[in-house]
Amino acid sequence: MKQETACIHAARNKINQMHSTGAVAAPIFQSATFAHPSVGESTGYDYSRSGNPTREHVESLIAALEGGAGGLAFSSGMAAVSTLTELFSPGDEIISTDDLYGGTVRLFDHVSAKNGLIVHYTDTSGLSVLKSTISDKTKAIFIESPTNPMMKVTDIVAVKEIIAGRNILLIVDNTFMSPYFCNPIKLGADIVVHSGTKYLSGHNDTLSGFLVAADSKIYEKLRFLQKTTGAVLSPFDSFLVTRGLKTLAVRMEKAQKNALEIAEWLKIQPKITSVHYVGSPEHPAYALSKRQASGFGSMISFTTDSAETARNILNRVKLILYAESLGGVETLITYPVMQTHADVPEERRIAQGINEKLLRLSVGIEAVEDIIADLAKAMQGGL
Ligand SMILES: *Cc1c(COP(=O)(O)O)cnc(C)c1O
């Protein structure tokens, strides 16, 4: 089954298992608990924290789309990542991409560190640095690809080769690509992370997070952690993500088409000094992106000629919304330095190029002419 078909039909058997009405949409089982037929018997459901049919449906769907043994749905992307960190013990070390989602940095630095987990940030797009950072204590490599907001790409197959035969988990946050464009498990990843808040749900109307495990042993461990720590996705939000996933393919295609045009347009604007988009042939990871993904996505970051221009754009856009988040049908613009990356220590931020001139655009599915006209007007000045 092709991905665009799978987005709609992959977990149909789960719906049919739930009941026999023929309902095309997965029903919302808004129940906290489930009655037992008799002592020692169960319908398969006891209590919604351990399992809920509507949640299981979306979990099966994401597992099928990523090609994993099992999927788990959480109340947010950060709930998924923080549950994941419970796999590790004090003294364990993780090597992570240096240009990482700010919320994950905050979790690693302020919560995981206190629990004894040591995180080394390196440029995982440069493999020699990664190699030399691995030690006996390394338990996982955590990468984001492309990175947020600098759009650096890590060669997933090459990282897997480096850690082959060692007891190191390869974890990929696949939020920016979505399972429509990239399937890290097929490239060797052990666990895939998603902020389902972004492309999966796609309408900026629900928070959610996912973990997909390549093999059932890791899946069972994560499932135990999910039910124990409890940050599960609600039945209604599970329904919303399922609904969003049905249009994932068309949304990804349209947003990418828009992004390709917008990136080309941005490059020739006098007030724009650099554009970071993996779909631009001159992007350093263009060839690698083509190899490990079937698309480039629709995230663009760009540097303006001054902090003033950046602020003017943020203040003057009308159609484009100045808001955090990404991956929805609405085009959003963010100011990483003040929003997503405010908690990343300054010297690390500056080293990454995350400064007051940098803006990040999550391209939506509006008419591209309207998005460009809005940006053009905002750049020209005048209110
Ligand atoms: C948004 C995001 C997260 C966190 O997800 P939430 O749903 O906001 O908790 C993690 N990783 C990446 C790459 C993100 O963009």
Coordinates of C-alpha atoms and ligand atoms in Angstrom, one line a residue:
M1 CA 0.0 0.0 0.0
K2 CA 1.3 3.4 -0.9
Q3 CA 1.7 6.0 1.9
E4 CA -1.1 8.2 0.7
T5 CA -3.5 5.2 0.8
A6 CA -2.1 4.0 4.2
C7 CA -2.7 7.4 5.7
I8 CA -6.4 6.8 5.2
H9 CA -6.8 3.0 5.4
A10 CA -3.8 1.4 7.2
A11 CA -5.6 0.7 10.5
R12 CA -9.1 -0.1 9.1
N13 CA -9.0 -3.6 10.8
K14 CA -8.7 -1.8 14.1
I15 CA -12.0 0.0 13.5
N16 CA -13.7 -3.2 12.5
Q17 CA -12.4 -4.9 15.6
M18 CA -13.9 -2.2 17.8
H19 CA -17.5 -2.7 16.6
S20 CA -19.4 -3.9 13.6
T21 CA -21.5 -0.9 12.5
G22 CA -19.5 -0.2 9.4
A23 CA -18.6 3.3 10.7
V24 CA -16.1 4.8 8.3
A25 CA -14.6 7.1 10.9
A26 CA -13.0 5.6 14.0
P27 CA -15.5 6.1 16.9
I28 CA -14.5 8.1 19.9
F29 CA -14.6 5.8 23.0
Q30 CA -14.9 8.5 25.6
S31 CA -14.6 6.1 28.5
A32 CA -12.1 6.2 31.3
T33 CA -12.8 2.6 32.3
F34 CA -14.2 -0.7 30.9
A35 CA -16.4 -3.2 32.7
H36 CA -15.3 -6.9 32.9
P37 CA -17.7 -9.6 31.7
S38 CA -16.8 -11.8 34.8
V39 CA -14.0 -12.4 37.3
G40 CA -10.7 -12.9 35.5
E41 CA -12.1 -11.9 32.1
S42 CA -11.5 -8.8 30.1
T43 CA -12.8 -7.3 26.9
G44 CA -9.1 -6.4 26.2
Y45 CA -9.7 -3.0 27.8
D46 CA -9.5 -2.2 31.5
Y47 CA -8.7 1.5 32.0
S48 CA -8.0 4.1 29.4
R49 CA -4.5 4.9 30.6
S50 CA -3.4 1.4 29.7
G51 CA -5.4 1.2 26.5
N52 CA -8.3 2.9 24.8
P53 CA -9.7 1.8 21.4
T54 CA -9.7 5.2 19.8
R55 CA -6.1 5.8 20.9
E56 CA -5.1 2.3 19.8
H57 CA -6.5 3.0 16.4
V58 CA -4.2 6.1 15.9
E59 CA -1.3 4.2 17.4
S60 CA -1.7 1.4 14.9
L61 CA -2.0 4.0 12.1
I62 CA 1.3 5.7 13.0
A63 CA 3.1 2.4 13.5
A64 CA 1.9 1.3 10.0
L65 CA 3.0 4.6 8.4
E66 CA 6.5 4.4 10.0
G67 CA 6.9 0.7 9.5
G68 CA 7.4 -0.1 13.2
A69 CA 6.3 -2.9 15.5
G70 CA 4.1 -0.6 17.6
G71 CA 3.2 3.0 18.1
L72 CA 2.3 5.0 21.3
A73 CA 0.3 8.2 21.5
F74 CA 1.0 10.8 24.1
S75 CA -0.6 14.1 25.2
S76 CA 2.2 16.1 23.5
G77 CA 5.5 15.7 21.7
M78 CA 7.3 16.6 24.9
A79 CA 5.4 14.0 26.8
A80 CA 6.6 11.4 24.3
V81 CA 10.2 12.5 24.6
S82 CA 10.1 12.7 28.4
T83 CA 8.7 9.2 28.6
L84 CA 11.4 8.1 26.2
T85 CA 14.1 9.4 28.6
E86 CA 12.7 6.9 31.3
L87 CA 14.4 4.1 29.3
F88 CA 17.8 5.4 30.7
S89 CA 19.5 5.3 34.1
P90 CA 21.7 7.8 35.9
G91 CA 25.1 7.8 34.3
D92 CA 23.9 6.9 30.9
E93 CA 24.9 9.1 28.1
I94 CA 23.0 10.4 25.0
I95 CA 24.6 12.0 22.0
S96 CA 22.3 14.5 20.5
T97 CA 22.1 16.9 17.5
D98 CA 23.4 20.3 18.6
D99 CA 20.7 22.2 16.7
L100 CA 17.8 20.7 18.5
Y101 CA 14.2 21.7 19.2
G102 CA 14.4 24.1 22.2
G103 CA 11.8 22.2 24.3
T104 CA 13.9 19.0 24.0
V105 CA 17.0 21.0 25.1
R106 CA 15.1 22.3 28.1
L107 CA 14.0 18.8 29.0
F108 CA 17.5 17.3 28.7
D109 CA 19.3 20.2 30.5
H110 CA 16.8 20.9 33.3
V111 CA 15.1 17.6 33.9
S112 CA 17.1 14.7 32.5
A113 CA 20.4 16.2 33.8
K114 CA 19.0 16.3 37.4
N115 CA 18.1 12.6 36.9
G116 CA 21.7 11.8 36.0
L117 CA 21.4 11.5 32.3
I118 CA 24.3 13.1 30.4
V119 CA 23.6 14.6 27.0
H120 CA 26.4 15.6 24.7
Y121 CA 25.4 18.0 21.9
T122 CA 27.4 17.5 18.7
D123 CA 26.9 18.3 15.0
T124 CA 25.6 14.9 14.0
S125 CA 25.6 16.0 10.4
G126 CA 29.4 15.8 10.7
L127 CA 30.0 12.1 11.3
S128 CA 33.6 12.2 12.6
V129 CA 32.7 14.4 15.6
L130 CA 29.9 11.9 16.3
K131 CA 32.3 9.0 16.1
S132 CA 34.7 10.5 18.6
T133 CA 32.0 11.4 21.1
I134 CA 30.8 7.8 21.4
S135 CA 31.9 6.0 24.6
D136 CA 31.0 2.9 26.6
K137 CA 28.5 4.9 28.4
T138 CA 26.7 6.0 25.2
K139 CA 23.2 4.5 25.3
A140 CA 21.5 6.4 22.5
I141 CA 22.0 8.8 19.6
F142 CA 19.1 11.3 19.4
I143 CA 18.9 13.1 16.1
E144 CA 16.5 15.5 14.6
S145 CA 16.5 15.7 10.8
P146 CA 16.3 18.2 9.3
T147 CA 17.1 20.3 12.4
N148 CA 15.1 23.1 13.8
P149 CA 15.7 25.8 12.8
M150 CA 18.9 25.5 10.8
M151 CA 17.9 22.7 8.6
K152 CA 20.9 20.5 9.0
V153 CA 20.5 16.9 7.9
T154 CA 22.0 13.8 9.4
D155 CA 22.8 10.7 7.4
I156 CA 20.7 8.2 9.2
V157 CA 22.1 5.1 7.4
A158 CA 25.7 6.3 8.1
V159 CA 24.9 6.8 11.9
K160 CA 23.4 3.4 12.1
E161 CA 26.6 1.9 10.5
I162 CA 28.8 3.8 13.1
I163 CA 26.9 2.2 16.0
A164 CA 26.3 -1.2 14.4
G165 CA 26.9 -4.1 16.9
R166 CA 26.9 -1.8 19.9
N167 CA 24.2 -1.5 22.4
I168 CA 23.2 2.0 21.3
L169 CA 19.7 3.1 20.4
L170 CA 19.2 5.3 17.3
I171 CA 16.3 7.7 18.0
V172 CA 15.1 10.0 15.3
D173 CA 12.7 12.9 15.8
N174 CA 10.9 12.8 12.4
T175 CA 8.5 15.7 13.1
F176 CA 9.8 17.9 10.2
M177 CA 9.5 15.2 7.5
S178 CA 6.5 13.2 8.7
P179 CA 6.1 9.6 7.8
Y180 CA 4.9 10.7 4.4
F181 CA 8.4 11.9 3.3
C182 CA 10.8 9.9 5.5
N183 CA 10.7 6.6 7.4
P184 CA 13.7 6.5 9.7
I185 CA 13.0 2.9 10.9
K186 CA 13.6 1.7 7.3
L187 CA 16.9 3.5 7.4
G188 CA 17.9 1.8 10.7
A189 CA 16.4 3.8 13.5
D190 CA 15.2 2.0 16.6
I191 CA 12.7 4.6 17.8
V192 CA 10.9 7.4 15.9
V193 CA 9.6 10.4 17.7
H194 CA 6.9 12.8 16.5
S195 CA 5.3 15.9 17.7
G196 CA 1.9 15.0 16.3
T197 CA 0.9 18.6 17.0
K198 CA 2.6 19.5 13.8
Y199 CA 2.1 17.7 10.4
L200 CA 0.3 14.6 11.6
S201 CA -2.7 16.5 13.0
G202 CA -2.0 19.3 10.7
H203 CA -4.6 21.9 11.6
N204 CA -3.0 23.7 14.6
D205 CA -5.9 22.4 16.8
T206 CA -4.5 19.7 18.9
L207 CA -1.3 18.8 20.8
S208 CA -0.1 15.2 20.6
G209 CA 3.1 13.2 20.5
F210 CA 4.1 9.7 19.2
L211 CA 6.8 7.1 19.7
V212 CA 7.2 4.3 17.2
A213 CA 9.5 1.4 18.0
A214 CA 11.1 -0.7 15.4
D215 CA 10.9 -3.9 17.4
S216 CA 8.4 -5.3 19.8
K217 CA 10.8 -5.6 22.8
I218 CA 11.4 -1.8 22.8
Y219 CA 7.7 -1.2 22.1
E220 CA 6.7 -3.2 25.2
K221 CA 9.2 -1.3 27.4
L222 CA 7.8 2.0 26.1
R223 CA 4.2 0.8 26.5
F224 CA 4.9 0.0 30.1
L225 CA 6.4 3.5 30.6
Q226 CA 3.5 5.1 28.9
K227 CA 0.9 3.5 31.1
T228 CA 3.1 4.0 34.2
T229 CA 3.9 7.7 33.7
G230 CA 0.5 8.4 32.2
A231 CA 0.8 11.2 29.6
V232 CA -1.6 9.4 27.2
L233 CA -3.4 11.1 24.3
S234 CA -7.2 11.6 25.0
P235 CA -9.8 9.7 22.9
F236 CA -11.0 13.0 21.4
D237 CA -7.5 14.1 20.5
S238 CA -6.7 10.7 19.1
F239 CA -9.7 11.1 16.8
L240 CA -8.5 14.5 15.7
V241 CA -5.0 13.2 14.8
T242 CA -6.6 10.3 12.9
R243 CA -8.7 12.8 11.0
G244 CA -5.7 15.0 10.3
L245 CA -3.6 12.0 9.1
K246 CA -6.2 11.2 6.3
T247 CA -5.1 14.4 4.5
L248 CA -1.3 14.1 5.4
A249 CA -0.3 13.3 1.8
V250 CA -2.1 16.1 0.1
R251 CA -1.1 18.6 2.8
M252 CA 2.6 17.6 2.6
E253 CA 2.6 17.8 -1.2
K254 CA 0.9 21.2 -1.4
A255 CA 2.9 22.8 1.4
Q256 CA 6.2 21.5 -0.1
K257 CA 5.2 22.9 -3.5
N258 CA 4.5 26.3 -1.9
A259 CA 7.8 26.1 0.1
L260 CA 9.9 25.4 -3.1
E261 CA 8.5 28.6 -4.6
I262 CA 8.8 30.7 -1.5
A263 CA 12.4 29.7 -1.0
E264 CA 13.3 30.7 -4.6
W265 CA 11.5 34.0 -4.1
L266 CA 13.2 34.7 -0.8
K267 CA 16.6 34.1 -2.3
I268 CA 16.3 37.1 -4.6
Q269 CA 15.0 39.6 -2.0
P270 CA 17.5 42.3 -1.3
K271 CA 16.7 42.3 2.5
I272 CA 17.2 38.5 2.8
T273 CA 20.9 37.5 3.2
S274 CA 20.5 33.7 3.4
V275 CA 17.8 31.0 3.0
H276 CA 17.9 27.6 4.6
Y277 CA 15.7 25.1 2.8
V278 CA 16.7 21.5 2.1
G279 CA 14.8 21.5 -1.1
S280 CA 17.1 24.2 -2.6
P281 CA 19.7 22.5 -4.9
E282 CA 22.5 24.6 -3.3
H283 CA 21.6 23.4 0.3
P284 CA 24.6 21.3 1.5
A285 CA 22.3 18.4 2.3
Y286 CA 20.2 18.5 -0.9
A287 CA 21.6 15.2 -2.2
L288 CA 21.5 13.5 1.2
S289 CA 17.9 14.6 1.6
K290 CA 17.0 13.2 -1.7
R291 CA 18.6 9.9 -0.7
Q292 CA 16.9 9.4 2.6
A293 CA 13.6 11.1 2.1
S294 CA 11.0 11.3 -0.7
G295 CA 10.5 15.0 -0.2
F296 CA 11.9 18.1 1.4
G297 CA 9.1 19.3 3.6
S298 CA 7.9 22.8 4.0
M299 CA 10.1 24.3 6.7
I300 CA 12.3 27.3 5.7
S301 CA 14.4 29.5 7.8
F302 CA 16.0 32.7 6.6
T303 CA 18.3 35.5 7.7
T304 CA 17.4 39.1 7.2
D305 CA 19.8 42.0 6.7
S306 CA 19.0 43.4 10.2
A307 CA 17.2 42.7 13.4
E308 CA 14.9 45.6 12.5
T309 CA 13.8 43.9 9.2
A310 CA 13.1 40.7 11.1
R311 CA 11.0 42.5 13.6
N312 CA 9.2 44.5 10.9
I313 CA 8.2 41.3 9.1
L314 CA 6.9 39.8 12.3
N315 CA 4.9 42.9 13.1
R316 CA 3.5 43.5 9.6
V317 CA 2.5 40.1 8.3
K318 CA -1.3 39.9 8.1
L319 CA -2.2 36.6 6.4
I320 CA 0.8 34.8 7.8
L321 CA 0.4 34.3 11.5
Y322 CA 3.2 35.2 13.9
A323 CA 2.9 32.2 16.1
E324 CA 4.9 29.3 17.5
S325 CA 4.5 25.8 16.0
L326 CA 4.6 24.4 12.5
G327 CA 3.2 21.8 10.2
G328 CA -0.4 23.1 10.0
V329 CA -2.5 24.3 7.1
E330 CA -1.9 27.9 8.1
T331 CA 1.5 29.5 7.3
L332 CA 3.2 30.5 10.5
I333 CA 6.2 32.6 11.1
T334 CA 8.3 32.4 14.3
Y335 CA 11.2 34.2 15.9
P336 CA 13.4 31.3 17.2
V337 CA 15.6 33.6 19.3
M338 CA 12.6 34.7 21.4
Q339 CA 10.3 31.7 21.0
T340 CA 11.3 28.2 20.4
H341 CA 15.0 28.6 21.3
A342 CA 14.7 31.2 24.1
D343 CA 15.9 28.5 26.6
V344 CA 18.9 27.4 24.7
P345 CA 22.0 28.9 26.3
E346 CA 23.1 32.0 24.4
E347 CA 26.5 31.0 23.4
R348 CA 25.2 27.7 22.0
R349 CA 22.4 29.6 20.2
I350 CA 24.7 32.1 18.6
A351 CA 27.1 29.4 17.5
Q352 CA 24.2 27.8 15.6
G353 CA 23.3 31.0 13.8
I354 CA 20.1 31.5 15.8
N355 CA 20.3 35.3 16.2
E356 CA 18.0 38.3 16.1
K357 CA 18.0 38.3 12.3
L358 CA 16.7 34.7 11.9
L359 CA 13.1 33.9 11.1
R360 CA 11.5 30.5 10.6
L361 CA 8.6 29.9 8.2
S362 CA 6.3 27.0 8.4
V363 CA 4.7 27.1 5.0
G364 CA 1.0 26.2 4.9
I365 CA -1.3 25.2 2.1
E366 CA -2.8 28.6 1.1
A367 CA -2.3 30.0 -2.4
V368 CA 1.4 30.6 -2.7
E369 CA 0.8 34.0 -4.4
D370 CA -1.0 35.2 -1.3
I371 CA 1.7 34.1 1.1
I372 CA 4.4 35.8 -1.1
A373 CA 2.3 39.0 -1.4
D374 CA 2.0 39.1 2.4
L375 CA 5.8 38.6 2.9
A376 CA 6.6 41.2 0.2
K377 CA 4.3 43.8 1.8
A378 CA 5.8 43.1 5.3
M379 CA 9.3 43.5 4.0
Q380 CA 8.6 46.8 2.2
G381 CA 7.7 48.5 5.4
G382 CA 4.9 51.0 6.2
L383 CA 2.0 49.8 8.2
Ligands
LIG1 C1 7.1 20.8 18.5 C2 8.2 19.9 18.5 C3 8.5 19.0 19.6 C4 7.6 19.1 20.9 O1 6.3 18.7 20.6 P1 5.0 19.3 21.4 O2 3.9 18.6 20.7 O3 5.0 20.8 21.2 O4 5.2 18.9 22.8 C5 9.5 18.1 19.5 N1 10.3 18.0 18.5 C6 10.1 18.9 17.4 C7 11.1 18.8 16.2 C8 9.1 19.8 17.4 O5 9.0 20.6 16.4

